[in-house]
Amino acid sequence: MAGTIQLNETPGGLRPPVAKGGTGRLYDLMEAWLPKIVIAPTFVACVVFIYGYILWTAVLSLTPSRLLPLYEFVGIEQYQALFGNDRWWLALKNLLVFGILFVVVCLIVGLLLAVLLDQRIRAEGFIRSIYLYPMALSFIVTGTAWKWILNPGLGLEKLVHDLGWQSFSFDWLVNPERSIYTVVIAGVWQSSGFVMALFLAGLRGIDDSIIKAARVDGASLPRIYWRIILPSLRPVFFSCFMILAHIAIKSFDLVIALTGGGPGFSSDVPATFMYTYAFTRNQIGLGAASAMMMLMIVVAVVVPMVWSETRRTSRG
Amino acid sequence: MKTGYMRVRTVVAALGLVFAASAAQAAEVEVLHWWTSGGEAKSVAELKKMLEAKGHTWKDFAVAGGAGENAMTVLKSRVVSGNPPVAAQIKGPSIQEWGAEGVLANIDATAKAEGWDKLLPPVVSNIMKYKGNYVAAPVNVHRVNWMWANPEVFKKAGVSVPKTWDEFAKAAEAIQKAGFIPVAHGGQPWQDFTVFESIVLGIGGPGFYKKSLVDLDQASLNSATMVKAFDTLAVVKKYIDKDSPNRDWNLATAMVINGKAAMQFMGDWAKGEFTAAGKVPGKDFICAPAPGTDKGYTFNVDSFVMFKQSKADVAKGQADLAAAIMSPAFQEVFNLNKGSIPVRLGMKMDKFDDCAKKSSDDFVATNKSGGLVPSIAHGMAVPSATAGAMQDVVTEFFNGTGMSSKQAAEKLAAAAKTK
């Protein structure tokens, strides 16, 4: 197999024959340079606006910058301050709770919805758009809507009280110990429809003949799902995880709209922490340090995943 | 021929002179602010009118967003790129932070010509100066230590408006028994901090307030008085409904307006909500100093900071802007629209409402008695990093589970060391 592929990929192997001479050389030159020229602006923009600014943030995190950038090296002082800050640890803990619950629950709910929708039911298109609809809203809208729903004096709790169940209590939104879980609820509501769409596409892409063959061999439906369908959805799991994980790590607008980081700062996450310190408390250096730590978290979570996945595909 | 040529030349020269002269006087004055809501926008339009009367053009640089965080981000990028606006809405110790960056203009000449040192209380003028030179012009004074009360609710509960924090506890108990929410509160960190600073002022008095929350004296921060202030904060918390977290201040004000709650501790911008609802001060609502703070006055002064300009004509426009801001005419119109009071002493107050008149009287009186202190919750007392760290402690105590008042005072003292 590998041999054939290599043959096909030999440079110039598929190039149409051209006459030697001026035009031919120009064509060669064009072929060599045009892709580079076309790609160059994007490449430069990427280097400057992504990696350049990452580098700049890294530099700022090593300076005593407060109101404006100040280029004076102080070593890892800002990181020491960051790790001595209780609020930062709370933000990290909240990210852990929110990140894990958000990703896992979204995956489970999304997969379940997709499997149920995949049973060739009537009005599938209609139901699918209902599930997908929250995705069309921004996190700000989701957060504001859920803020009303979860508020004990206005939403769910009041509704149940009015229905006659007076002892019912659901005050997570205003409970500092529970507020981060309300963010998970709203986040899952927003994103699981999207996960469902991805899984549904994956399910539809599985070759029917394999499933039929398994049926002929006498496998039960749960067994078919467990042993054949779910393993073949592995790439979809991977994409979903990547998308959900980065939504979780950079989650900012949902927290701001839903809880405002409160009660107090009990539902702070690293993104809101960074914004507060860099932009409202004039501590750009500390804010930059927290931004770098967020980058480290992304690197720590995503790079091993990508690495193991690419190794798998290159082997497979 | 020759005379004709000469005449043309003189005319051209004269025209050129006129042109140059007018160019030297008229400048484009660009002002960064975040006063974009109804009454605020009207107030800014007033300033624009005054500057245009002096022949300048006004370039509005309004960045929406309540507390000005967006505006500050835009301002930083403009200053870093070497193109600052003529003036920007910045207040409190942030003026010192900007001054330290070396980008502010010295407007001492204007201040001297207009006699600002006599027109402003020294606690205010000191905030407007960087290293002894005026760099900012103050616009208005908000009083923060107000209590807004609904007299109807107090009547139904059969209690009078509390004058001390001890009376407050008794009144709140009675109001709760009568079936009302005693305190309307928005559970956001800055609102928690606003209540807390009124308690500190009420319990410790202006002297203690100054030592602890302005001078950040460690012994005062970690004293029995501060522990008592935290105890009182816990009492206030008891009388707040449980839905308050993340409620906006104006929604809390609405609860007092429609008689669901008895009182709110909030600055005088709350007055705008009452008057917009057609309520009359003294009759439909009461504005009184927060319990125990009738001898004190926590102020929140908005100001325009002037940035260094390279062009002489723009600097002239800047001086005119500073003079216009402090002029009696502007101070009156602006503050009537904004709901605050003039920062300039000795103004006639007959066009203002009763709350503003009381505020103005107390402003003058506390200036003499030494009870005039900067609000820490509104960024007037200490740099934003320090105020932020202290606010974290207060809001953690307020919302947290099980931090004792003593521990809170210790943590507050530790937070005050944040630089």
mmCIF file of N, CA and C in Angstrom, chain B residues 52-164:
data_model
loop_
_atom_site.group_PDB
_atom_site.id
_atom_site.type_symbol
_atom_site.label_atom_id
_atom_site.label_comp_id
_atom_site.label_asym_id
_atom_site.label_seq_id
_atom_site.Cartn_x
_atom_site.Cartn_y
_atom_site.Cartn_z
ATOM 1 N N GLU B 52 -18.324 75.399 21.545
ATOM 2 C CA GLU B 52 -18.577 75.901 20.197
ATOM 3 C C GLU B 52 -18.828 77.396 20.225
ATOM 4 N N ALA B 53 -19.362 77.905 21.348
ATOM 5 C CA ALA B 53 -19.552 79.346 21.496
ATOM 6 C C ALA B 53 -18.201 80.047 21.515
ATOM 7 N N LYS B 54 -17.160 79.349 21.938
ATOM 8 C CA LYS B 54 -15.822 79.941 21.951
ATOM 9 C C LYS B 54 -15.096 79.707 20.641
ATOM 10 N N GLY B 55 -15.765 79.133 19.648
ATOM 11 C CA GLY B 55 -15.198 78.987 18.315
ATOM 12 C C GLY B 55 -14.479 77.681 18.085
ATOM 13 N N HIS B 56 -14.497 76.765 19.018
ATOM 14 C CA HIS B 56 -13.841 75.477 18.799
ATOM 15 C C HIS B 56 -14.837 74.485 18.204
ATOM 16 N N THR B 57 -14.282 73.419 17.640
ATOM 17 C CA THR B 57 -15.182 72.353 17.221
ATOM 18 C C THR B 57 -15.067 71.205 18.208
ATOM 19 N N TRP B 58 -16.174 70.585 18.468
ATOM 20 C CA TRP B 58 -16.245 69.501 19.445
ATOM 21 C C TRP B 58 -16.205 68.176 18.701
ATOM 22 N N LYS B 59 -15.314 67.311 19.117
ATOM 23 C CA LYS B 59 -15.314 65.978 18.521
ATOM 24 C C LYS B 59 -15.650 64.985 19.622
ATOM 25 N N ASP B 60 -16.836 64.424 19.486
ATOM 26 C CA ASP B 60 -17.301 63.520 20.523
ATOM 27 C C ASP B 60 -16.604 62.171 20.385
ATOM 28 N N PHE B 61 -16.118 61.658 21.494
ATOM 29 C CA PHE B 61 -15.439 60.356 21.483
ATOM 30 C C PHE B 61 -16.080 59.559 22.616
ATOM 31 N N ALA B 62 -17.337 59.157 22.370
ATOM 32 C CA ALA B 62 -18.087 58.455 23.413
ATOM 33 C C ALA B 62 -17.919 56.957 23.240
ATOM 34 N N VAL B 63 -17.532 56.293 24.313
ATOM 35 C CA VAL B 63 -17.423 54.839 24.291
ATOM 36 C C VAL B 63 -18.422 54.300 25.302
ATOM 37 N N ALA B 64 -19.436 53.599 24.812
ATOM 38 C CA ALA B 64 -20.491 53.127 25.702
ATOM 39 C C ALA B 64 -19.965 52.066 26.663
ATOM 40 N N GLY B 65 -20.665 51.895 27.755
ATOM 41 C CA GLY B 65 -20.269 50.873 28.741
ATOM 42 C C GLY B 65 -20.155 51.494 30.115
ATOM 43 N N GLY B 66 -21.147 51.253 30.929
ATOM 44 C CA GLY B 66 -21.352 51.832 32.246
ATOM 45 C C GLY B 66 -20.160 52.388 32.986
ATOM 46 N N ALA B 67 -19.303 51.524 33.520
ATOM 47 C CA ALA B 67 -18.258 52.010 34.406
ATOM 48 C C ALA B 67 -17.003 52.429 33.646
ATOM 49 N N GLY B 68 -17.078 52.497 32.331
ATOM 50 C CA GLY B 68 -15.967 53.032 31.570
ATOM 51 C C GLY B 68 -14.824 52.072 31.308
ATOM 52 N N GLU B 69 -15.042 50.777 31.504
ATOM 53 C CA GLU B 69 -13.956 49.835 31.244
ATOM 54 C C GLU B 69 -13.586 49.817 29.761
ATOM 55 N N ASN B 70 -14.610 49.839 28.903
ATOM 56 C CA ASN B 70 -14.336 49.850 27.461
ATOM 57 C C ASN B 70 -13.604 51.125 27.077
ATOM 58 N N ALA B 71 -14.075 52.239 27.637
ATOM 59 C CA ALA B 71 -13.472 53.520 27.314
ATOM 60 C C ALA B 71 -11.987 53.528 27.702
ATOM 61 N N MET B 72 -11.670 52.947 28.869
ATOM 62 C CA MET B 72 -10.284 52.927 29.334
ATOM 63 C C MET B 72 -9.404 52.095 28.414
ATOM 64 N N THR B 73 -9.958 50.990 27.913
ATOM 65 C CA THR B 73 -9.186 50.157 26.995
ATOM 66 C C THR B 73 -8.877 50.931 25.722
ATOM 67 N N VAL B 74 -9.885 51.638 25.201
ATOM 68 C CA VAL B 74 -9.671 52.444 24.000
ATOM 69 C C VAL B 74 -8.644 53.539 24.282
ATOM 70 N N LEU B 75 -8.786 54.170 25.433
ATOM 71 C CA LEU B 75 -7.877 55.265 25.785
ATOM 72 C C LEU B 75 -6.428 54.768 25.836
ATOM 73 N N LYS B 76 -6.219 53.602 26.462
ATOM 74 C CA LYS B 76 -4.858 53.071 26.554
ATOM 75 C C LYS B 76 -4.251 52.896 25.170
ATOM 76 N N SER B 77 -5.043 52.344 24.245
ATOM 77 C CA SER B 77 -4.484 52.113 22.911
ATOM 78 C C SER B 77 -4.163 53.441 22.231
ATOM 79 N N ARG B 78 -5.001 54.477 22.467
ATOM 80 C CA ARG B 78 -4.735 55.780 21.859
ATOM 81 C C ARG B 78 -3.464 56.397 22.444
ATOM 82 N N VAL B 79 -3.282 56.281 23.744
ATOM 83 C CA VAL B 79 -2.112 56.893 24.379
ATOM 84 C C VAL B 79 -0.838 56.155 23.964
ATOM 85 N N VAL B 80 -0.913 54.813 23.930
ATOM 86 C CA VAL B 80 0.263 54.031 23.535
ATOM 87 C C VAL B 80 0.681 54.386 22.115
ATOM 88 N N SER B 81 -0.306 54.649 21.235
ATOM 89 C CA SER B 81 0.041 54.979 19.855
ATOM 90 C C SER B 81 0.396 56.455 19.706
ATOM 91 N N GLY B 82 0.480 57.199 20.805
ATOM 92 C CA GLY B 82 0.939 58.587 20.766
ATOM 93 C C GLY B 82 -0.086 59.560 20.244
ATOM 94 N N ASN B 83 -1.362 59.219 20.346
ATOM 95 C CA ASN B 83 -2.404 60.075 19.806
ATOM 96 C C ASN B 83 -3.546 60.208 20.812
ATOM 97 N N PRO B 84 -3.256 60.789 21.999
ATOM 98 C CA PRO B 84 -4.303 60.851 23.025
ATOM 99 C C PRO B 84 -5.352 61.896 22.696
ATOM 100 N N PRO B 85 -6.598 61.727 23.178
ATOM 101 C CA PRO B 85 -7.600 62.771 23.008
ATOM 102 C C PRO B 85 -7.225 63.984 23.856
ATOM 103 N N VAL B 86 -7.932 65.098 23.655
ATOM 104 C CA VAL B 86 -7.638 66.314 24.418
ATOM 105 C C VAL B 86 -7.931 66.092 25.904
ATOM 106 N N ALA B 87 -9.068 65.436 26.157
ATOM 107 C CA ALA B 87 -9.443 65.179 27.541
ATOM 108 C C ALA B 87 -10.174 63.851 27.621
ATOM 109 N N ALA B 88 -10.108 63.213 28.789
ATOM 110 C CA ALA B 88 -10.804 61.949 28.970
ATOM 111 C C ALA B 88 -11.390 61.895 30.362
ATOM 112 N N GLN B 89 -12.493 61.189 30.476
ATOM 113 C CA GLN B 89 -13.200 61.070 31.753
ATOM 114 C C GLN B 89 -12.483 60.032 32.622
ATOM 115 N N ILE B 90 -11.694 60.518 33.539
ATOM 116 C CA ILE B 90 -10.958 59.636 34.451
ATOM 117 C C ILE B 90 -11.125 60.237 35.840
ATOM 118 N N LYS B 91 -11.186 59.381 36.869
ATOM 119 C CA LYS B 91 -11.377 59.969 38.188
ATOM 120 C C LYS B 91 -10.490 59.315 39.234
ATOM 121 N N GLY B 92 -10.419 59.987 40.374
ATOM 122 C CA GLY B 92 -9.770 59.428 41.551
ATOM 123 C C GLY B 92 -8.280 59.176 41.401
ATOM 124 N N PRO B 93 -7.760 58.213 42.182
ATOM 125 C CA PRO B 93 -6.322 57.934 42.156
ATOM 126 C C PRO B 93 -5.823 57.467 40.795
ATOM 127 N N SER B 94 -6.742 57.076 39.900
ATOM 128 C CA SER B 94 -6.306 56.731 38.545
ATOM 129 C C SER B 94 -5.607 57.915 37.898
ATOM 130 N N ILE B 95 -6.010 59.131 38.292
ATOM 131 C CA ILE B 95 -5.356 60.328 37.752
ATOM 132 C C ILE B 95 -3.865 60.278 38.077
ATOM 133 N N GLN B 96 -3.533 59.839 39.311
ATOM 134 C CA GLN B 96 -2.118 59.724 39.696
ATOM 135 C C GLN B 96 -1.416 58.665 38.836
ATOM 136 N N GLU B 97 -2.135 57.547 38.580
ATOM 137 C CA GLU B 97 -1.530 56.488 37.773
ATOM 138 C C GLU B 97 -1.220 56.989 36.367
ATOM 139 N N TRP B 98 -2.154 57.746 35.793
ATOM 140 C CA TRP B 98 -1.903 58.316 34.462
ATOM 141 C C TRP B 98 -0.799 59.363 34.529
ATOM 142 N N GLY B 99 -0.794 60.156 35.605
ATOM 143 C CA GLY B 99 0.247 61.169 35.767
ATOM 144 C C GLY B 99 1.619 60.538 35.778
ATOM 145 N N ALA B 100 1.736 59.384 36.451
ATOM 146 C CA ALA B 100 3.015 58.694 36.540
ATOM 147 C C ALA B 100 3.496 58.227 35.166
ATOM 148 N N GLU B 101 2.568 58.061 34.219
ATOM 149 C CA GLU B 101 2.978 57.666 32.864
ATOM 150 C C GLU B 101 3.538 58.855 32.087
ATOM 151 N N GLY B 102 3.399 60.076 32.659
ATOM 152 C CA GLY B 102 3.969 61.253 32.011
ATOM 153 C C GLY B 102 3.233 61.722 30.774
ATOM 154 N N VAL B 103 1.929 61.505 30.708
ATOM 155 C CA VAL B 103 1.203 61.876 29.497
ATOM 156 C C VAL B 103 0.181 62.985 29.747
ATOM 157 N N LEU B 104 0.141 63.516 30.983
ATOM 158 C CA LEU B 104 -0.899 64.496 31.285
ATOM 159 C C LEU B 104 -0.398 65.930 31.109
ATOM 160 N N ALA B 105 -1.338 66.843 30.772
ATOM 161 C CA ALA B 105 -1.003 68.242 30.545
ATOM 162 C C ALA B 105 -1.165 69.038 31.844
ATOM 163 N N ASN B 106 -0.337 70.044 32.002
ATOM 164 C CA ASN B 106 -0.405 70.932 33.161
ATOM 165 C C ASN B 106 -1.373 72.063 32.847
ATOM 166 N N ILE B 107 -2.461 72.175 33.627
ATOM 167 C CA ILE B 107 -3.415 73.262 33.348
ATOM 168 C C ILE B 107 -3.441 74.263 34.503
ATOM 169 N N ASP B 108 -2.295 74.427 35.156
ATOM 170 C CA ASP B 108 -2.183 75.363 36.278
ATOM 171 C C ASP B 108 -2.582 76.790 35.897
ATOM 172 N N ALA B 109 -2.214 77.208 34.656
ATOM 173 C CA ALA B 109 -2.489 78.579 34.231
ATOM 174 C C ALA B 109 -3.984 78.858 34.300
ATOM 175 N N THR B 110 -4.772 77.950 33.735
ATOM 176 C CA THR B 110 -6.225 78.107 33.763
ATOM 177 C C THR B 110 -6.731 78.088 35.196
ATOM 178 N N ALA B 111 -6.225 77.127 35.968
ATOM 179 C CA ALA B 111 -6.697 76.966 37.342
ATOM 180 C C ALA B 111 -6.419 78.217 38.162
ATOM 181 N N LYS B 112 -5.255 78.818 37.936
ATOM 182 C CA LYS B 112 -4.886 80.017 38.680
ATOM 183 C C LYS B 112 -5.765 81.194 38.275
ATOM 184 N N ALA B 113 -5.942 81.343 36.927
ATOM 185 C CA ALA B 113 -6.755 82.453 36.431
ATOM 186 C C ALA B 113 -8.179 82.373 36.948
ATOM 187 N N GLU B 114 -8.683 81.163 37.105
ATOM 188 C CA GLU B 114 -10.075 80.991 37.530
ATOM 189 C C GLU B 114 -10.202 80.836 39.045
ATOM 190 N N GLY B 115 -9.069 80.743 39.734
ATOM 191 C CA GLY B 115 -9.089 80.641 41.181
ATOM 192 C C GLY B 115 -9.619 79.324 41.721
ATOM 193 N N TRP B 116 -9.225 78.209 41.104
ATOM 194 C CA TRP B 116 -9.751 76.904 41.500
ATOM 195 C C TRP B 116 -9.426 76.551 42.949
ATOM 196 N N ASP B 117 -8.253 76.988 43.421
ATOM 197 C CA ASP B 117 -7.855 76.615 44.778
ATOM 198 C C ASP B 117 -8.859 77.101 45.812
ATOM 199 N N LYS B 118 -9.517 78.237 45.498
ATOM 200 C CA LYS B 118 -10.513 78.762 46.436
ATOM 201 C C LYS B 118 -11.880 78.131 46.198
ATOM 202 N N LEU B 119 -12.129 77.701 44.959
ATOM 203 C CA LEU B 119 -13.458 77.202 44.606
ATOM 204 C C LEU B 119 -13.664 75.740 44.957
ATOM 205 N N LEU B 120 -12.574 75.019 45.186
ATOM 206 C CA LEU B 120 -12.681 73.581 45.437
ATOM 207 C C LEU B 120 -12.237 73.251 46.853
ATOM 208 N N PRO B 121 -12.929 72.288 47.502
ATOM 209 C CA PRO B 121 -12.428 71.809 48.791
ATOM 210 C C PRO B 121 -11.055 71.151 48.575
ATOM 211 N N PRO B 122 -10.141 71.350 49.521
ATOM 212 C CA PRO B 122 -8.788 70.804 49.311
ATOM 213 C C PRO B 122 -8.759 69.296 49.071
ATOM 214 N N VAL B 123 -9.654 68.510 49.712
ATOM 215 C CA VAL B 123 -9.632 67.062 49.471
ATOM 216 C C VAL B 123 -9.925 66.749 48.011
ATOM 217 N N VAL B 124 -10.754 67.607 47.389
ATOM 218 C CA VAL B 124 -11.073 67.384 45.982
ATOM 219 C C VAL B 124 -9.942 67.881 45.093
ATOM 220 N N SER B 125 -9.460 69.101 45.367
ATOM 221 C CA SER B 125 -8.437 69.652 44.471
ATOM 222 C C SER B 125 -7.157 68.828 44.514
ATOM 223 N N ASN B 126 -6.863 68.197 45.667
ATOM 224 C CA ASN B 126 -5.670 67.353 45.729
ATOM 225 C C ASN B 126 -5.755 66.176 44.771
ATOM 226 N N ILE B 127 -6.973 65.659 44.586
ATOM 227 C CA ILE B 127 -7.148 64.532 43.673
ATOM 228 C C ILE B 127 -6.934 65.000 42.230
ATOM 229 N N MET B 128 -7.265 66.270 41.940
ATOM 230 C CA MET B 128 -7.142 66.810 40.585
ATOM 231 C C MET B 128 -5.700 67.161 40.222
ATOM 232 N N LYS B 129 -4.797 67.109 41.222
ATOM 233 C CA LYS B 129 -3.412 67.517 40.974
ATOM 234 C C LYS B 129 -2.495 66.308 40.897
ATOM 235 N N TYR B 130 -1.503 66.399 40.028
ATOM 236 C CA TYR B 130 -0.422 65.428 40.034
ATOM 237 C C TYR B 130 0.865 66.181 40.350
ATOM 238 N N LYS B 131 1.538 65.811 41.422
ATOM 239 C CA LYS B 131 2.748 66.498 41.893
ATOM 240 C C LYS B 131 2.525 67.998 42.022
ATOM 241 N N GLY B 132 1.364 68.376 42.590
ATOM 242 C CA GLY B 132 1.118 69.790 42.880
ATOM 243 C C GLY B 132 0.576 70.615 41.733
ATOM 244 N N ASN B 133 0.495 70.015 40.522
ATOM 245 C CA ASN B 133 -0.031 70.763 39.387
ATOM 246 C C ASN B 133 -1.382 70.201 38.978
ATOM 247 N N TYR B 134 -2.302 71.123 38.639
ATOM 248 C CA TYR B 134 -3.604 70.670 38.157
ATOM 249 C C TYR B 134 -3.452 69.936 36.829
ATOM 250 N N VAL B 135 -4.039 68.757 36.740
ATOM 251 C CA VAL B 135 -4.042 68.022 35.466
ATOM 252 C C VAL B 135 -5.463 67.638 35.066
ATOM 253 N N ALA B 136 -6.431 67.929 35.943
ATOM 254 C CA ALA B 136 -7.804 67.514 35.665
ATOM 255 C C ALA B 136 -8.784 68.563 36.148
ATOM 256 N N ALA B 137 -9.954 68.591 35.516
ATOM 257 C CA ALA B 137 -11.017 69.507 35.920
ATOM 258 C C ALA B 137 -12.197 68.694 36.442
ATOM 259 N N PRO B 138 -12.636 68.979 37.676
ATOM 260 C CA PRO B 138 -13.768 68.218 38.241
ATOM 261 C C PRO B 138 -15.095 68.708 37.684
ATOM 262 N N VAL B 139 -16.057 67.799 37.552
ATOM 263 C CA VAL B 139 -17.338 68.156 36.965
ATOM 264 C C VAL B 139 -18.458 68.184 37.990
ATOM 265 N N ASN B 140 -18.488 67.182 38.874
ATOM 266 C CA ASN B 140 -19.652 67.062 39.749
ATOM 267 C C ASN B 140 -19.280 66.317 41.023
ATOM 268 N N VAL B 141 -20.210 66.320 41.962
ATOM 269 C CA VAL B 141 -20.029 65.551 43.192
ATOM 270 C C VAL B 141 -21.230 64.638 43.371
ATOM 271 N N HIS B 142 -20.974 63.357 43.530
ATOM 272 C CA HIS B 142 -22.017 62.427 43.942
ATOM 273 C C HIS B 142 -21.779 62.106 45.410
ATOM 274 N N ARG B 143 -22.844 62.108 46.195
ATOM 275 C CA ARG B 143 -22.701 61.634 47.558
ATOM 276 C C ARG B 143 -23.026 60.141 47.551
ATOM 277 N N VAL B 144 -22.192 59.354 48.203
ATOM 278 C CA VAL B 144 -22.379 57.902 48.166
ATOM 279 C C VAL B 144 -23.116 57.396 49.400
ATOM 280 N N ASN B 145 -22.899 58.031 50.560
ATOM 281 C CA ASN B 145 -23.474 57.479 51.801
ATOM 282 C C ASN B 145 -24.929 57.887 52.017
ATOM 283 N N TRP B 146 -25.748 57.617 51.017
ATOM 284 C CA TRP B 146 -27.180 57.908 51.139
ATOM 285 C C TRP B 146 -27.947 56.661 51.535
ATOM 286 N N MET B 147 -29.094 56.896 52.179
ATOM 287 C CA MET B 147 -30.066 55.841 52.356
ATOM 288 C C MET B 147 -31.355 56.322 51.709
ATOM 289 N N TRP B 148 -31.894 55.518 50.791
ATOM 290 C CA TRP B 148 -33.147 55.873 50.112
ATOM 291 C C TRP B 148 -34.250 55.063 50.763
ATOM 292 N N ALA B 149 -35.263 55.737 51.256
ATOM 293 C CA ALA B 149 -36.279 55.017 52.010
ATOM 294 C C ALA B 149 -37.675 55.313 51.476
ATOM 295 N N ASN B 150 -38.545 54.319 51.609
ATOM 296 C CA ASN B 150 -39.944 54.479 51.241
ATOM 297 C C ASN B 150 -40.753 54.743 52.513
ATOM 298 N N PRO B 151 -41.227 55.988 52.738
ATOM 299 C CA PRO B 151 -41.882 56.337 54.012
ATOM 300 C C PRO B 151 -43.157 55.532 54.252
ATOM 301 N N GLU B 152 -43.830 55.170 53.160
ATOM 302 C CA GLU B 152 -45.061 54.380 53.241
ATOM 303 C C GLU B 152 -44.800 53.056 53.964
ATOM 304 N N VAL B 153 -43.721 52.384 53.571
ATOM 305 C CA VAL B 153 -43.385 51.085 54.162
ATOM 306 C C VAL B 153 -43.036 51.251 55.634
ATOM 307 N N PHE B 154 -42.279 52.305 55.934
ATOM 308 C CA PHE B 154 -41.910 52.544 57.336
ATOM 309 C C PHE B 154 -43.155 52.788 58.177
ATOM 310 N N LYS B 155 -44.129 53.527 57.593
ATOM 311 C CA LYS B 155 -45.360 53.820 58.323
ATOM 312 C C LYS B 155 -46.126 52.529 58.612
ATOM 313 N N LYS B 156 -46.221 51.672 57.591
ATOM 314 C CA LYS B 156 -46.959 50.420 57.767
ATOM 315 C C LYS B 156 -46.301 49.530 58.808
ATOM 316 N N ALA B 157 -44.966 49.586 58.885
ATOM 317 C CA ALA B 157 -44.262 48.761 59.868
ATOM 318 C C ALA B 157 -44.240 49.432 61.236
ATOM 319 N N GLY B 158 -44.653 50.693 61.293
ATOM 320 C CA GLY B 158 -44.725 51.406 62.566
ATOM 321 C C GLY B 158 -43.383 51.774 63.161
ATOM 322 N N VAL B 159 -42.379 52.008 62.316
ATOM 323 C CA VAL B 159 -41.064 52.423 62.816
ATOM 324 C C VAL B 159 -40.617 53.678 62.068
ATOM 325 N N SER B 160 -39.659 54.382 62.675
ATOM 326 C CA SER B 160 -39.147 55.568 62.000
ATOM 327 C C SER B 160 -37.823 55.227 61.309
ATOM 328 N N VAL B 161 -37.423 56.107 60.398
ATOM 329 C CA VAL B 161 -36.199 55.883 59.624
ATOM 330 C C VAL B 161 -34.994 55.872 60.567
ATOM 331 N N PRO B 162 -34.179 54.816 60.552
ATOM 332 C CA PRO B 162 -33.083 54.678 61.525
ATOM 333 C C PRO B 162 -31.991 55.740 61.352
ATOM 334 N N LYS B 163 -31.472 56.187 62.517
ATOM 335 C CA LYS B 163 -30.409 57.194 62.477
ATOM 336 C C LYS B 163 -29.063 56.589 62.847
ATOM 337 N N THR B 164 -29.077 55.437 63.506
ATOM 338 C CA THR B 164 -27.819 54.752 63.823
ATOM 339 C C THR B 164 -27.958 53.298 63.388
#
